[in-house]
mmCIF file of C-alpha atoms in Angstrom:
data_model
loop_
_atom_site.group_PDB
_atom_site.id
_atom_site.type_symbol
_atom_site.label_atom_id
_atom_site.label_comp_id
_atom_site.label_asym_id
_atom_site.label_seq_id
_atom_site.Cartn_x
_atom_site.Cartn_y
_atom_site.Cartn_z
ATOM 1 C CA MET A 1 132.193 85.058 110.631
ATOM 2 C CA ASP A 2 134.003 87.447 112.968
ATOM 3 C CA ASP A 3 137.775 87.777 112.501
ATOM 4 C CA ILE A 4 138.340 87.046 116.184
ATOM 5 C CA VAL A 5 136.540 83.724 115.685
ATOM 6 C CA ARG A 6 138.742 82.796 112.711
ATOM 7 C CA GLN A 7 141.832 83.593 114.741
ATOM 8 C CA ALA A 8 140.645 81.461 117.660
ATOM 9 C CA MET A 9 139.863 78.532 115.337
ATOM 10 C CA ALA A 10 143.370 78.713 113.872
ATOM 11 C CA LYS A 11 144.974 78.910 117.317
ATOM 12 C CA TRP A 12 142.896 76.093 118.916
ATOM 13 C CA PRO A 13 141.733 73.818 116.096
ATOM 14 C CA ASN A 14 140.793 70.781 118.186
ATOM 15 C CA VAL A 15 138.396 72.114 120.823
ATOM 16 C CA PRO A 16 135.561 69.578 121.433
ATOM 17 C CA HIS A 17 132.123 70.467 120.093
ATOM 18 C CA CYS A 18 129.286 71.366 122.453
ATOM 19 C CA PHE A 19 125.802 69.790 122.148
ATOM 20 C CA GLY A 20 122.433 70.482 123.779
ATOM 21 C CA TRP A 21 123.287 73.797 125.452
ATOM 22 C CA LEU A 22 121.839 76.239 122.906
ATOM 23 C CA MET A 23 118.363 76.319 121.356
ATOM 24 C CA LEU A 24 116.578 78.421 118.743
ATOM 25 C CA ASP A 25 112.897 78.556 119.617
ATOM 26 C CA ALA A 26 109.942 79.016 117.274
ATOM 27 C CA ARG A 27 109.913 82.787 117.843
ATOM 28 C CA GLY A 28 113.579 83.268 116.954
ATOM 29 C CA ASN A 29 114.826 83.517 120.530
ATOM 30 C CA TRP A 30 118.169 82.053 121.481
ATOM 31 C CA ARG A 31 117.922 80.020 124.687
ATOM 32 C CA MET A 32 120.675 78.760 126.969
ATOM 33 C CA ARG A 33 119.924 75.243 128.224
ATOM 34 C CA ASP A 34 121.730 74.200 131.396
ATOM 35 C CA GLU A 35 121.913 70.578 132.561
ATOM 36 C CA ARG A 36 118.543 70.809 134.338
ATOM 37 C CA ALA A 37 116.804 72.187 131.228
ATOM 38 C CA GLN A 38 118.367 69.456 129.101
ATOM 39 C CA HIS A 39 117.416 66.720 131.565
ATOM 40 C CA LEU A 40 113.791 67.901 131.828
ATOM 41 C CA GLY A 41 113.383 68.769 128.150
ATOM 42 C CA LEU A 42 112.839 72.471 128.911
ATOM 43 C CA PRO A 43 113.575 75.259 126.410
ATOM 44 C CA GLY A 44 115.999 77.024 128.747
ATOM 45 C CA ASP A 45 116.573 80.673 129.571
ATOM 46 C CA LYS A 46 116.076 83.326 126.903
ATOM 47 C CA ILE A 47 119.286 85.180 126.051
ATOM 48 C CA ASN A 48 118.683 88.943 126.191
ATOM 49 C CA HIS A 49 122.216 90.381 126.124
ATOM 50 C CA GLN A 50 122.330 92.348 122.856
ATOM 51 C CA THR A 51 126.085 92.057 122.287
ATOM 52 C CA LEU A 52 125.957 88.287 122.801
ATOM 53 C CA LEU A 53 122.918 87.976 120.510
ATOM 54 C CA GLY A 54 124.739 89.867 117.768
ATOM 55 C CA PHE A 55 127.785 87.629 118.183
ATOM 56 C CA ILE A 56 125.686 84.457 117.921
ATOM 57 C CA ASN A 57 123.771 85.738 114.894
ATOM 58 C CA ARG A 58 126.924 86.706 112.996
ATOM 59 C CA ASN A 59 128.567 83.349 113.616
ATOM 60 C CA TYR A 60 125.576 81.068 113.004
ATOM 61 C CA MET A 61 126.068 78.475 110.249
ATOM 62 C CA HIS A 62 125.745 74.778 109.429
ATOM 63 C CA ASP A 63 127.979 71.836 108.628
ATOM 64 C CA THR A 64 127.737 69.428 105.696
ATOM 65 C CA ASP A 65 125.444 67.121 107.688
ATOM 66 C CA GLY A 66 122.766 69.800 108.108
ATOM 67 C CA ARG A 67 123.621 70.470 111.757
ATOM 68 C CA TRP A 68 123.379 74.154 112.679
ATOM 69 C CA TYR A 69 125.808 75.671 115.123
ATOM 70 C CA PHE A 70 127.200 78.863 116.601
ATOM 71 C CA GLN A 71 130.965 79.158 116.196
ATOM 72 C CA ASN A 72 131.965 80.402 119.643
ATOM 73 C CA GLY A 73 135.646 81.184 119.179
ATOM 74 C CA PRO A 74 137.331 77.821 118.584
ATOM 75 C CA GLN A 75 134.282 75.792 119.680
ATOM 76 C CA ARG A 76 131.197 74.755 117.720
ATOM 77 C CA VAL A 77 128.083 75.062 119.854
ATOM 78 C CA TYR A 78 125.466 72.967 118.068
ATOM 79 C CA VAL A 79 121.907 74.287 118.142
ATOM 80 C CA ASP A 80 118.662 72.492 118.944
ATOM 81 C CA LEU A 81 115.974 73.780 116.563
ATOM 82 C CA GLU A 82 112.385 73.959 117.796
ATOM 83 C CA ILE A 83 111.093 74.133 114.208
ATOM 84 C CA THR A 84 113.481 75.377 111.488
ATOM 85 C CA PRO A 85 116.994 76.878 111.230
ATOM 86 C CA TYR A 86 115.555 80.364 110.718
ATOM 87 C CA VAL A 87 112.572 82.330 111.996
ATOM 88 C CA VAL A 88 111.086 85.302 110.139
ATOM 89 C CA ARG A 89 109.025 88.246 111.283
ATOM 90 C CA THR A 90 107.114 90.733 109.211
ATOM 91 C CA ASP A 91 108.822 94.093 108.768
ATOM 92 C CA PRO A 92 107.320 97.206 107.142
ATOM 93 C CA THR A 93 110.555 97.934 105.269
ATOM 94 C CA ALA A 94 112.182 94.545 104.633
ATOM 95 C CA GLY A 95 108.983 92.547 104.154
ATOM 96 C CA PHE A 96 110.311 89.546 106.052
ATOM 97 C CA LEU A 97 113.190 89.831 108.509
ATOM 98 C CA LEU A 98 115.159 86.826 109.752
ATOM 99 C CA HIS A 99 115.827 86.350 113.452
ATOM 100 C CA THR A 100 119.500 87.103 112.695
ATOM 101 C CA GLY A 101 118.549 90.628 111.621
ATOM 102 C CA MET A 102 119.043 90.032 107.894
ATOM 103 C CA ALA A 103 116.249 90.599 105.379
ATOM 104 C CA LEU A 104 114.874 87.445 103.784
ATOM 105 C CA SER A 105 115.391 87.525 100.032
ATOM 106 C CA THR A 106 112.330 86.993 97.815
ATOM 107 C CA PRO A 107 110.847 83.587 98.680
ATOM 108 C CA SER A 108 110.558 81.066 95.865
ATOM 109 C CA GLN A 109 108.309 78.590 97.682
ATOM 110 C CA ALA A 110 105.982 78.558 100.668
ATOM 111 C CA TRP A 111 104.248 75.900 102.748
ATOM 112 C CA LEU A 112 101.593 75.701 105.433
ATOM 113 C CA THR A 113 101.443 73.017 108.084
ATOM 114 C CA GLN A 114 98.146 71.756 109.446
ATOM 115 C CA GLU A 115 98.849 73.788 112.605
ATOM 116 C CA GLY A 116 98.897 76.951 110.482
ATOM 117 C CA ARG A 117 102.669 77.407 110.502
ATOM 118 C CA LEU A 118 103.887 79.293 107.430
ATOM 119 C CA LEU A 119 107.272 78.260 106.027
ATOM 120 C CA LEU A 120 109.204 80.285 103.470
ATOM 121 C CA GLU A 121 112.100 79.137 101.308
ATOM 122 C CA ALA A 122 114.498 81.633 99.752
ATOM 123 C CA GLY A 123 117.645 80.196 98.229
ATOM 124 C CA LYS A 124 119.143 77.904 100.879
ATOM 125 C CA VAL A 125 117.166 79.513 103.707
ATOM 126 C CA ILE A 126 114.118 77.788 105.170
ATOM 127 C CA ALA A 127 112.307 79.820 107.811
ATOM 128 C CA VAL A 128 109.133 79.596 109.851
ATOM 129 C CA LEU A 129 107.004 82.671 110.475
ATOM 130 C CA ASP A 130 106.864 83.876 114.085
ATOM 131 C CA ASP A 131 103.395 82.866 115.291
ATOM 132 C CA ARG A 132 102.768 86.399 116.581
ATOM 133 C CA ASP A 133 102.680 87.550 112.946
ATOM 134 C CA ALA A 134 100.652 84.615 111.656
ATOM 135 C CA ALA A 135 97.167 86.129 111.967
ATOM 136 C CA GLY A 136 98.136 89.222 109.979
ATOM 137 C CA VAL A 137 99.821 87.213 107.222
ATOM 138 C CA LEU A 138 97.080 84.568 106.967
ATOM 139 C CA ALA A 139 94.545 87.375 106.563
ATOM 140 C CA THR A 140 96.241 88.332 103.266
ATOM 141 C CA LEU A 141 95.939 84.874 101.657
ATOM 142 C CA VAL A 142 94.136 84.690 98.334
ATOM 143 C CA LEU A 143 92.015 81.864 96.921
ATOM 144 C CA ASN A 144 90.687 81.929 93.367
ATOM 145 C CA GLY A 145 91.475 85.619 93.002
ATOM 146 C CA ALA A 146 89.799 86.837 96.211
ATOM 147 C CA THR A 147 90.797 87.160 99.849
ATOM 148 C CA ALA A 148 90.413 83.742 101.435
ATOM 149 C CA SER A 149 87.967 83.406 104.306
ATOM 150 C CA ASP A 150 88.797 81.531 107.500
ATOM 151 C CA GLU A 151 86.419 78.770 106.374
ATOM 152 C CA GLN A 152 88.167 78.443 103.008
ATOM 153 C CA ILE A 153 91.581 78.271 104.663
ATOM 154 C CA MET A 154 90.350 75.574 107.058
ATOM 155 C CA ALA A 155 88.863 73.619 104.136
ATOM 156 C CA TRP A 156 92.210 73.900 102.349
ATOM 157 C CA PHE A 157 93.955 72.515 105.426
ATOM 158 C CA GLU A 158 91.536 69.584 105.441
ATOM 159 C CA GLY A 159 92.388 68.656 101.861
ATOM 160 C CA GLU A 160 89.571 70.313 99.983
ATOM 161 C CA HIS A 161 91.833 71.832 97.365
ATOM 162 C CA ARG A 162 89.296 73.747 95.319
ATOM 163 C CA GLY A 163 91.808 76.316 94.196
ATOM 164 C CA ALA A 164 95.316 77.605 94.564
ATOM 165 C CA LEU A 165 95.764 79.256 97.947
ATOM 166 C CA SER A 166 98.483 81.878 97.617
ATOM 167 C CA LEU A 167 100.401 84.487 99.565
ATOM 168 C CA PRO A 168 100.795 87.833 97.792
ATOM 169 C CA HIS A 169 104.415 88.918 98.093
ATOM 170 C CA ALA A 170 106.395 91.554 96.180
ATOM 171 C CA GLY A 171 103.547 91.913 93.716
ATOM 172 C CA GLN A 172 103.440 88.203 92.886
ATOM 173 C CA PRO A 173 101.299 85.329 94.193
ATOM 174 C CA LEU A 174 103.305 82.691 96.037
ATOM 175 C CA VAL A 175 101.314 79.459 95.759
ATOM 176 C CA LEU A 176 101.161 77.604 99.061
ATOM 177 C CA GLN A 177 101.900 73.910 99.465
ATOM 178 C CA TRP A 178 100.916 71.685 102.372
ATOM 179 C CA THR A 179 103.501 69.966 104.528
ATOM 180 C CA SER A 180 103.668 68.091 107.813
ATOM 181 C CA ALA A 181 105.421 69.691 110.782
ATOM 182 C CA GLU A 182 106.794 66.269 111.769
ATOM 183 C CA ASN A 183 108.591 65.907 108.437
ATOM 184 C CA LEU A 184 110.356 69.282 108.184
ATOM 185 C CA ALA A 185 113.874 68.147 109.112
ATOM 186 C CA LYS A 186 113.822 65.400 106.491
ATOM 187 C CA GLN A 187 112.120 67.556 103.866
ATOM 188 C CA PHE A 188 114.547 70.442 104.229
ATOM 189 C CA ASP A 189 117.655 68.442 105.147
ATOM 190 C CA PHE A 190 118.520 69.736 108.598
ATOM 191 C CA VAL A 191 119.097 68.099 111.970
ATOM 192 C CA ALA A 192 116.720 69.377 114.639
ATOM 193 C CA GLN A 193 118.692 68.017 117.620
ATOM 194 C CA PRO A 194 122.371 67.456 116.824
ATOM 195 C CA ARG A 195 124.124 65.145 119.244
ATOM 196 C CA ALA A 196 127.666 63.858 119.563
ATOM 197 C CA ALA A 197 128.336 60.468 118.040
ATOM 198 C CA PRO A 198 128.381 57.746 120.715
ATOM 199 C CA THR A 199 131.839 56.736 121.838
ATOM 200 C CA THR A 200 132.851 53.113 121.433
#
């Protein structure tokens, strides 16, 4: 967290939280959602300002309820998550790079959804792979010691588990598990759309 943010929190400790105005999409883009975007269920405008993006990424965290937010000075701006709290991209040096710019540490577990979304877990980080990198990563999957064909991957998706489908990473096979995209928030204990508690 930036020092200027800590100072603002100490100076103004009771600023109301903000909900619905910021979104992290499935490609790791931050999006600003005005009232129209919120009302119509639209993703909002992509934020491109590099200084602002760096500020958001450095001050991105979660509370004890699994709600992710950006600490904007004294105010928490809670984040709507299109899929997961983090998005990863492939990187020739880092291997996998989080949308915040940090390298993903060595994953301990991996999942595929029926839609072909790859999820990686490393420590307390759960991240979805940017779909633009999916084809290249799926092409490296291994089944029964050989590169898996498209047909074998599809059969695996359909429940024909004839072998352990794995992702080679850092010289080790990472065995893939199946999961449902609809169940991710519950499975990984995060809130996809934080909202303020109703007032009485």
